Amino acid sequence: GVWANVTVNNITFRNITATVGVGQMGGCFVCNSGWLACRDINFDRVHLKVEGSSTGAQCSFRNVFGTGVDVSPKSCFPPALIDPSGDQ
């Protein structure tokens, strides 16, 4: 697990175009749960693909919430925070 008592909020990844190797993740974003979840993690014009393919690189999010504008593939779109109290 992630063992830190620091909140990470209001981060924007902007104008990123990247290619990952076959079998590699485009991104794995992990934070603690509850009030230590990462919030306002925003992707703006982020495009990740797999080398030698038109396939998008996969991303995963755990306890990370935000928004996305012009993001591909769809798995790299940060999930929205459903419960603003952080009790997820």
PDB file of C-alpha atoms in Angstrom, residues 4 8 11 16 18 22 24-25 36-37 41-42 51 60-61 63-67 71-75 84 87-88:
ATOM      1  CA  ALA A   4       2.088   8.670   3.514  1.00  0.00           C
ATOM      2  CA  VAL A   8      -1.846  15.429  -3.170  1.00  0.00           C
ATOM      3  CA  ILE A  11      -2.152  18.600 -10.184  1.00  0.00           C
ATOM      4  CA  ILE A  16       1.597  15.103 -23.065  1.00  0.00           C
ATOM      5  CA  ALA A  18       3.926   9.587 -25.200  1.00  0.00           C
ATOM      6  CA  VAL A  22       4.475  -3.282 -25.701  1.00  0.00           C
ATOM      7  CA  GLN A  24       3.906  -1.404 -20.512  1.00  0.00           C
ATOM      8  CA  MET A  25       1.280   0.661 -18.668  1.00  0.00           C
ATOM      9  CA  LEU A  36      -5.798  11.096   1.768  1.00  0.00           C
ATOM     10  CA  ALA A  37      -7.191  10.286  -1.678  1.00  0.00           C
ATOM     11  CA  ILE A  41      -5.758  15.368 -10.701  1.00  0.00           C
ATOM     12  CA  ASN A  42      -6.459  16.744 -14.161  1.00  0.00           C
ATOM     13  CA  GLU A  51       4.839   1.495 -29.635  1.00  0.00           C
ATOM     14  CA  SER A  60      -5.149   2.627 -13.862  1.00  0.00           C
ATOM     15  CA  PHE A  61      -6.337   4.799 -10.993  1.00  0.00           C
ATOM     16  CA  ASN A  63      -8.070   6.571  -4.964  1.00  0.00           C
ATOM     17  CA  VAL A  64      -7.210   9.205  -7.571  1.00  0.00           C
ATOM     18  CA  PHE A  65      -9.948  11.555  -8.804  1.00  0.00           C
ATOM     19  CA  GLY A  66     -10.073  14.380 -11.286  1.00  0.00           C
ATOM     20  CA  THR A  67     -11.050  15.406 -14.788  1.00  0.00           C
ATOM     21  CA  VAL A  71      -7.493  12.341 -23.275  1.00  0.00           C
ATOM     22  CA  SER A  72      -6.793   9.061 -25.057  1.00  0.00           C
ATOM     23  CA  PRO A  73      -7.246   6.230 -24.489  1.00  0.00           C
ATOM     24  CA  LYS A  74     -10.360   6.397 -22.323  1.00  0.00           C
ATOM     25  CA  SER A  75      -8.693   4.312 -19.580  1.00  0.00           C
ATOM     26  CA  PRO A  84     -16.911  14.632  -1.902  1.00  0.00           C
ATOM     27  CA  ASP A  87     -15.530   8.183   2.218  1.00  0.00           C
ATOM     28  CA  GLN A  88     -14.793   5.959  -0.753  1.00  0.00           C
TER      29      GLN A  88
END
